[in-house]
Coordinates of C-alpha atoms in Angstrom, one line a residue:
M221 CA -49.3 -11.7 -83.6
R222 CA -53.0 -11.2 -82.8
Y223 CA -54.2 -10.3 -79.0
F224 CA -57.3 -12.0 -78.0
T225 CA -59.9 -10.5 -75.2
I226 CA -61.9 -13.0 -74.0
V227 CA -65.3 -11.6 -72.8
F228 CA -67.9 -13.6 -70.8
L229 CA -71.5 -12.5 -71.5
L230 CA -74.6 -13.4 -69.3
L231 CA -77.5 -13.9 -71.4
S232 CA -80.9 -13.6 -70.3
L233 CA -83.4 -15.6 -72.2
S234 CA -86.3 -14.6 -70.9
G235 CA -89.0 -13.5 -73.1
H236 CA -87.0 -14.4 -76.0
T237 CA -86.5 -17.3 -78.0
Q238 CA -84.6 -17.9 -81.0
D239 CA -85.8 -20.6 -83.9
S240 CA -82.7 -23.1 -84.1
G241 CA -83.8 -23.9 -87.6
Q242 CA -82.4 -20.5 -88.8
Y243 CA -78.8 -22.1 -88.3
I244 CA -77.1 -24.4 -90.8
S245 CA -76.7 -28.0 -90.0
I246 CA -73.2 -29.6 -90.6
D247 CA -73.2 -33.3 -91.3
Q248 CA -69.6 -35.0 -91.4
N249 CA -70.8 -38.4 -91.3
T250 CA -73.2 -39.5 -93.7
Y251 CA -71.2 -38.6 -97.0
T252 CA -67.7 -39.6 -98.2
V253 CA -65.9 -36.9 -100.3
D254 CA -66.9 -38.9 -103.2
Q255 CA -70.2 -38.9 -102.3
L256 CA -70.1 -35.0 -101.6
V257 CA -68.7 -34.3 -105.0
K258 CA -70.8 -36.8 -107.1
D259 CA -74.2 -36.6 -105.2
V260 CA -74.4 -33.4 -103.6
L261 CA -72.3 -30.8 -105.4
I262 CA -73.2 -32.2 -108.9
N263 CA -75.9 -34.7 -108.9
N264 CA -76.2 -34.7 -112.8
Q265 CA -75.8 -37.7 -114.8
C266 CA -74.2 -35.7 -117.6
A267 CA -71.0 -35.4 -116.0
T268 CA -68.2 -37.9 -116.0
I269 CA -66.3 -37.4 -112.7
T270 CA -63.1 -39.1 -111.8
N271 CA -60.0 -38.7 -109.8
I272 CA -61.3 -37.1 -106.7
V273 CA -58.7 -36.2 -104.2
S274 CA -59.3 -34.3 -101.2
S275 CA -57.2 -32.9 -98.3
T276 CA -57.7 -31.4 -95.1
G277 CA -56.7 -30.8 -91.6
T278 CA -57.2 -34.7 -90.2
D279 CA -54.1 -35.4 -92.8
Y280 CA -52.2 -33.2 -90.3
G281 CA -53.3 -34.0 -86.8
S282 CA -55.8 -31.4 -87.0
T283 CA -59.6 -31.0 -87.8
N284 CA -61.9 -31.9 -90.6
G285 CA -62.7 -29.0 -92.8
I286 CA -65.0 -30.9 -94.9
G287 CA -68.7 -31.7 -94.5
Y288 CA -72.2 -31.7 -95.8
F289 CA -74.3 -28.4 -94.8
S290 CA -78.0 -27.9 -95.0
S291 CA -80.2 -24.7 -94.2
N292 CA -83.6 -23.4 -94.4
G293 CA -82.6 -21.8 -97.6
V294 CA -84.0 -18.4 -96.0
S295 CA -81.8 -17.1 -93.2
F296 CA -79.0 -18.3 -95.6
P297 CA -79.1 -17.9 -99.1
L298 CA -77.8 -21.6 -100.0
A299 CA -80.2 -24.6 -99.1
E300 CA -77.5 -27.4 -99.0
G301 CA -74.1 -28.3 -100.3
I302 CA -70.5 -28.6 -99.3
I303 CA -68.5 -26.9 -97.1
L304 CA -64.8 -26.2 -97.1
S305 CA -63.2 -24.7 -93.9
T306 CA -60.0 -23.7 -92.6
G307 CA -61.1 -25.2 -89.4
N308 CA -63.4 -27.7 -87.8
A309 CA -66.5 -27.6 -90.3
A310 CA -68.6 -28.8 -87.3
E311 CA -68.1 -25.6 -85.5
S312 CA -69.7 -23.5 -88.5
V313 CA -73.1 -23.9 -87.0
G314 CA -74.7 -20.7 -86.1
P315 CA -75.3 -18.5 -84.2
E316 CA -71.9 -16.2 -84.1
S317 CA -70.6 -17.2 -80.7
G318 CA -67.0 -15.9 -80.7
T319 CA -64.0 -16.5 -82.9
I320 CA -63.5 -20.1 -84.0
S321 CA -59.9 -20.9 -84.6
S322 CA -59.7 -24.4 -84.4
G323 CA -56.8 -25.4 -87.1
N324 CA -53.4 -25.9 -85.8
A325 CA -50.2 -24.5 -87.4
N326 CA -49.0 -27.9 -88.0
W327 CA -51.6 -27.8 -91.0
P328 CA -49.8 -26.2 -94.0
G329 CA -51.4 -23.6 -96.8
D330 CA -51.7 -24.4 -100.5
A331 CA -49.0 -23.7 -103.2
D332 CA -51.8 -23.3 -105.8
L333 CA -53.9 -21.0 -104.0
A334 CA -51.0 -18.7 -103.1
N335 CA -50.1 -18.4 -106.7
A336 CA -53.5 -17.4 -107.6
V337 CA -54.4 -14.8 -104.9
P338 CA -52.0 -12.0 -104.6
N339 CA -51.0 -10.9 -101.1
H340 CA -51.7 -14.8 -99.9
D341 CA -48.0 -16.0 -99.6
L342 CA -47.4 -19.7 -99.0
T343 CA -44.7 -18.9 -96.2
S344 CA -47.4 -17.7 -94.1
S345 CA -50.5 -19.6 -95.5
F346 CA -52.1 -22.2 -93.3
N347 CA -55.2 -24.7 -92.8
A348 CA -55.8 -25.4 -96.4
T349 CA -58.7 -27.6 -97.3
Y350 CA -59.3 -28.8 -101.0
I351 CA -61.3 -31.0 -103.0
T352 CA -59.7 -31.8 -106.8
F353 CA -61.6 -33.9 -109.6
D354 CA -61.5 -34.4 -113.1
F355 CA -64.5 -34.1 -115.6
V356 CA -65.3 -34.5 -118.7
P357 CA -68.1 -31.9 -120.0
T358 CA -70.6 -32.8 -122.7
T359 CA -71.7 -29.0 -123.1
N360 CA -69.6 -25.9 -123.6
A361 CA -69.8 -24.2 -120.2
I362 CA -70.0 -24.9 -116.5
S363 CA -71.3 -23.0 -113.4
F364 CA -71.7 -23.3 -110.0
S365 CA -72.9 -21.2 -107.0
F366 CA -71.2 -20.3 -103.7
V367 CA -70.9 -18.0 -100.7
F368 CA -67.8 -17.0 -98.9
A369 CA -67.6 -16.6 -95.1
S370 CA -65.1 -15.6 -92.7
E371 CA -64.2 -14.6 -88.9
E372 CA -61.8 -12.1 -90.3
Y373 CA -64.6 -9.9 -91.3
G374 CA -64.8 -6.4 -89.1
F375 CA -61.6 -6.2 -87.2
Y376 CA -59.0 -7.9 -89.4
Q377 CA -60.7 -7.2 -92.7
C378 CA -58.1 -4.4 -93.7
Q379 CA -55.0 -6.8 -93.5
Y380 CA -55.7 -10.8 -93.3
T381 CA -56.1 -12.4 -96.9
D382 CA -58.1 -15.3 -95.7
A383 CA -59.0 -16.7 -99.3
F384 CA -60.1 -19.4 -101.8
A385 CA -60.1 -20.3 -105.4
F386 CA -61.7 -22.5 -107.9
L387 CA -58.8 -23.4 -110.2
L388 CA -59.9 -24.9 -113.6
T389 CA -57.2 -26.4 -115.7
D390 CA -57.6 -27.6 -119.1
N391 CA -55.8 -31.0 -119.0
E392 CA -55.0 -30.9 -122.9
T393 CA -53.4 -27.1 -123.0
G394 CA -52.3 -27.5 -118.9
I395 CA -53.7 -23.6 -118.9
T396 CA -55.1 -22.9 -115.2
I397 CA -57.6 -20.2 -114.5
N398 CA -59.4 -19.2 -111.3
L399 CA -63.1 -18.9 -111.3
A400 CA -63.5 -17.2 -107.8
L401 CA -63.2 -13.8 -109.3
V402 CA -65.2 -10.4 -108.3
P403 CA -67.8 -10.3 -110.9
G404 CA -66.7 -8.1 -113.6
T405 CA -63.3 -8.1 -112.2
V406 CA -60.2 -10.0 -112.9
N407 CA -59.5 -9.9 -108.8
P408 CA -59.7 -13.2 -106.5
I409 CA -62.5 -13.0 -104.1
S410 CA -61.1 -12.6 -100.4
V411 CA -61.6 -10.8 -97.2
L412 CA -59.7 -7.9 -98.7
S413 CA -61.4 -7.7 -102.0
V414 CA -64.8 -7.8 -100.9
R415 CA -65.4 -6.0 -97.5
D416 CA -67.7 -3.3 -96.1
D417 CA -65.8 -0.1 -94.1
T418 CA -69.3 0.2 -92.1
H419 CA -67.3 -2.7 -90.1
N420 CA -63.9 -1.5 -90.1
S421 CA -63.5 2.5 -90.9
N422 CA -59.5 1.7 -90.8
C423 CA -59.8 0.4 -94.8
L424 CA -62.2 1.6 -97.5
S425 CA -65.1 -0.5 -98.6
V426 CA -64.5 -2.8 -101.7
N427 CA -67.0 -4.2 -104.0
E428 CA -69.2 -3.8 -100.9
E429 CA -72.3 -4.7 -103.3
Y430 CA -71.1 -8.4 -103.0
F431 CA -70.9 -8.3 -99.5
A432 CA -73.8 -9.5 -97.9
V433 CA -74.3 -9.2 -93.9
Y434 CA -72.0 -8.8 -91.0
Y435 CA -73.1 -9.8 -87.3
G436 CA -71.8 -7.9 -84.7
S437 CA -72.1 -4.4 -83.0
T438 CA -72.0 -2.8 -86.3
G439 CA -74.6 -5.0 -88.0
L440 CA -77.2 -7.4 -87.3
P441 CA -77.0 -9.2 -83.9
E442 CA -74.9 -12.0 -83.4
I443 CA -77.8 -14.2 -82.4
E444 CA -79.2 -14.1 -85.7
S445 CA -76.2 -15.3 -87.7
P446 CA -77.0 -18.8 -89.4
T447 CA -73.3 -19.5 -89.3
N448 CA -70.4 -19.1 -86.6
Y449 CA -68.7 -16.6 -89.0
R450 CA -68.8 -12.6 -88.6
G451 CA -69.8 -12.1 -92.1
H452 CA -70.4 -13.5 -95.9
T453 CA -70.7 -12.6 -99.1
V454 CA -73.8 -12.8 -101.1
K455 CA -74.7 -16.1 -103.3
M456 CA -72.1 -15.5 -106.7
T457 CA -71.8 -17.6 -109.7
A458 CA -68.4 -19.1 -110.7
Q459 CA -68.4 -19.9 -114.6
S460 CA -66.6 -20.8 -117.5
T461 CA -66.8 -21.7 -121.0
V462 CA -65.2 -25.1 -121.7
V463 CA -64.6 -27.6 -124.7
I464 CA -67.2 -30.4 -125.3
N465 CA -65.4 -33.9 -124.6
R466 CA -62.1 -32.5 -123.2
S467 CA -60.7 -33.3 -119.8
Y468 CA -60.8 -30.8 -117.4
S469 CA -59.6 -30.8 -113.6
I470 CA -61.0 -28.4 -110.8
K471 CA -59.4 -27.7 -107.7
L472 CA -61.7 -25.9 -104.9
V473 CA -59.3 -24.6 -102.3
I474 CA -59.5 -22.6 -99.0
A475 CA -56.7 -21.2 -96.4
D476 CA -56.1 -18.9 -93.8
A477 CA -53.6 -16.2 -94.0
L478 CA -50.8 -15.1 -92.0
D479 CA -51.7 -17.3 -89.0
S480 CA -54.2 -20.5 -88.2
A481 CA -56.3 -18.3 -86.6
Y482 CA -59.8 -17.1 -87.1
D483 CA -61.2 -19.3 -89.6
A484 CA -63.2 -19.1 -92.9
A485 CA -65.1 -21.3 -95.4
V486 CA -66.9 -21.4 -98.5
F487 CA -70.0 -22.9 -99.0
L488 CA -70.7 -24.6 -102.4
E489 CA -74.5 -25.0 -103.6
G490 CA -75.5 -28.5 -104.1
G491 CA -76.6 -29.5 -107.2
S492 CA -75.4 -26.3 -108.9
F493 CA -72.4 -27.7 -110.6
N494 CA -74.4 -27.0 -114.2
L495 CA -73.1 -28.4 -117.5
V496 CA -74.7 -25.9 -119.6
Q497 CA -74.9 -24.9 -123.3
D498 CA -74.3 -21.5 -124.0
L499 CA -75.9 -20.0 -127.0
I500 CA -75.5 -16.8 -129.0
D501 CA -78.6 -14.6 -129.1
I502 CA -79.7 -13.5 -132.6
I503 CA -80.1 -10.0 -134.0
A504 CA -81.7 -9.8 -137.7
C505 CA -84.3 -7.7 -139.7
E506 CA -87.4 -8.6 -140.9
N507 CA -87.6 -11.0 -143.8
D508 CA -84.2 -12.4 -143.0
I509 CA -83.3 -16.1 -142.8
I510 CA -81.8 -17.3 -139.7
Q511 CA -80.3 -20.4 -138.7
F512 CA -79.7 -21.5 -135.0
D513 CA -76.3 -22.6 -134.1
A514 CA -76.3 -25.4 -131.3
P515 CA -73.3 -27.8 -131.1
P516 CA -72.9 -31.0 -132.3
I517 CA -73.3 -33.6 -129.2
E518 CA -72.8 -37.1 -130.2
G519 CA -75.9 -39.0 -129.6
G520 CA -77.6 -35.8 -128.7
I521 CA -81.4 -35.7 -129.3
Y522 CA -82.5 -32.3 -130.1
Q523 CA -85.7 -30.5 -129.4
W524 CA -86.5 -26.9 -129.8
S525 CA -89.4 -24.7 -128.8
G526 CA -90.0 -21.0 -129.1
P527 CA -92.5 -18.3 -130.3
A528 CA -95.7 -18.6 -132.6
G529 CA -95.6 -22.4 -131.8
F530 CA -92.4 -23.2 -133.1
T531 CA -90.6 -26.6 -132.5
S532 CA -87.9 -28.5 -134.4
N533 CA -86.1 -31.6 -133.4
I534 CA -82.9 -31.2 -135.6
Q535 CA -79.7 -29.5 -134.0
N536 CA -79.8 -26.3 -136.3
P537 CA -83.3 -25.4 -137.6
V538 CA -83.8 -22.8 -140.0
I539 CA -86.8 -20.0 -139.9
E540 CA -87.4 -17.9 -143.3
N541 CA -89.0 -14.6 -144.0
I542 CA -88.8 -13.7 -140.1
S543 CA -91.0 -11.0 -138.7
S544 CA -92.2 -9.6 -135.2
I545 CA -94.2 -12.7 -134.4
N546 CA -90.9 -14.6 -134.1
Q547 CA -89.0 -12.4 -131.6
G548 CA -88.8 -13.9 -128.3
E549 CA -87.1 -16.7 -126.4
Y550 CA -86.3 -20.1 -128.0
F551 CA -85.4 -23.0 -125.6
I552 CA -83.5 -26.2 -126.8
N553 CA -83.6 -29.5 -124.7
I554 CA -80.8 -31.9 -125.5
S555 CA -80.9 -35.5 -124.3
L556 CA -78.5 -38.0 -124.2
N557 CA -80.2 -40.5 -122.5
D558 CA -83.1 -41.1 -119.7
E559 CA -80.8 -39.5 -117.1
C560 CA -78.7 -37.0 -118.7
A561 CA -80.5 -33.7 -120.6
F562 CA -80.2 -30.2 -120.1
I563 CA -81.8 -27.1 -121.4
S564 CA -80.6 -23.8 -122.7
S565 CA -81.8 -20.8 -124.4
L566 CA -81.3 -17.8 -126.7
N567 CA -83.1 -14.9 -127.8
L568 CA -84.2 -13.7 -131.4
F569 CA -84.4 -10.1 -131.8
V570 CA -86.3 -8.9 -135.1
N571 CA -85.5 -5.4 -136.4
A572 CA -87.8 -3.4 -138.6
T573 CA -86.1 -3.6 -142.0
P574 CA -84.6 0.3 -142.5
E575 CA -86.2 2.6 -144.7
P576 CA -83.5 4.2 -147.0
E577 CA -83.4 7.9 -146.8
V578 CA -82.5 10.5 -149.9
M579 CA -79.9 12.5 -147.8
T580 CA -78.9 15.9 -148.5
S581 CA -75.1 16.7 -149.5
L582 CA -72.4 17.5 -146.8
E583 CA -71.0 20.8 -148.1
L584 CA -67.9 22.4 -147.0
C585 CA -65.6 25.4 -147.7
D586 CA -61.8 25.0 -148.8
D587 CA -60.9 28.2 -147.0
N588 CA -57.4 28.0 -147.8
L589 CA -57.6 26.4 -151.2
D590 CA -55.2 23.5 -150.3
G591 CA -57.9 20.9 -151.6
F592 CA -58.4 19.3 -148.0
M593 CA -61.4 20.0 -145.7
P594 CA -61.9 18.1 -142.5
F595 CA -65.5 16.7 -141.9
T596 CA -67.6 14.1 -139.9
L597 CA -69.6 11.8 -141.5
T598 CA -71.4 10.9 -138.3
D599 CA -73.1 14.4 -138.1
K600 CA -75.4 12.9 -140.7
D601 CA -76.7 10.4 -138.3
I602 CA -79.9 11.9 -137.3
E603 CA -80.8 12.5 -141.0
A604 CA -80.2 9.2 -142.3
L605 CA -82.2 7.5 -139.3
N606 CA -85.1 10.0 -139.8
G607 CA -86.7 9.0 -136.5
Q608 CA -85.9 5.2 -137.1
T609 CA -85.0 3.5 -133.8
G610 CA -82.9 0.4 -133.3
I611 CA -80.9 0.5 -136.5
E612 CA -77.1 1.3 -136.7
V613 CA -75.5 3.8 -139.1
T614 CA -72.3 2.9 -141.1
Y615 CA -70.6 5.1 -143.9
H616 CA -68.7 2.9 -146.7
A617 CA -66.5 4.5 -149.7
T618 CA -68.6 2.6 -152.6
Q619 CA -72.0 1.0 -152.8
S620 CA -70.5 -2.2 -153.4
D621 CA -68.9 -2.1 -150.0

């Protein structure tokens, strides 16, 4: 149970004006959910999108938590995209003007989200908004960008697990993974996993480098907030490898925890749902022969470019007798038709050929005459390198090894 204190403020506007352009705009009328997915989030002719399904408060006699947002791209890190909220998305327009809690208790939570986020229990989850769709990638990786915002930041950031998830399911294996993770961890992003104790000293900071800003007495002035949420994360990227031409489903979902008050939202950047080709960098020595490794894409037209005027229109070209002039970034453009093309790159690192060194023997004393002496081969690394850099030293029992 949360207790609310209502404070009436008399604002004097004399001598101070605020640019309304710094606040986000919300549009819930121009786009259907299908158009939000295909024309706003993805906007890529390389993607085959089907089975778009959504759910929000209007399905339960409450408010619409789905909409299109736009901003100046300066005060808020995303210029446009889709908003999914646990209340009325239209109330997300800045500035921060007090608590927004527009979803009712009849609007339930989401079982998939509860399974994906620790401490987000379905029995106390409310106001879930989601969009799901199927897609078939023509590349081996996907990614998209987002920002998470919540009214829980500050006073309630120590206990309320308002959370969201991006649940990617391989429709062939049935395996589902959550892409909305704190970078470098396996922890889902929520108010509990990304917070700054500057704004509530009752609990320690967690992954505070990913918390962007708080609007209130311990942060920036509320009038400067581009949204009507107390705090939000930095812009982050969700990403995963995928199998080319395999069917996947993705569920983008958010919900309140413990009660239907204090709304939260996730902002998905328009056009950021990228189908990308993930290529592996190559490390080689001078005079080596290297071959690039781009995946086969049916009907794909390949065009490579790189250092020293390198170009090729075959899938996996070969470069012989490489040298330092070949080192650098190589780009590949793969096009399927006039409307579908994508660019990726890899780096080629060329190391100098190691100069062999004649090393001194490693001499040890068998003090107890038992025929056994401990020794450490890596003690000879410095002698083997003789000042050479960028080289790894390994040891083998025989020369043939």
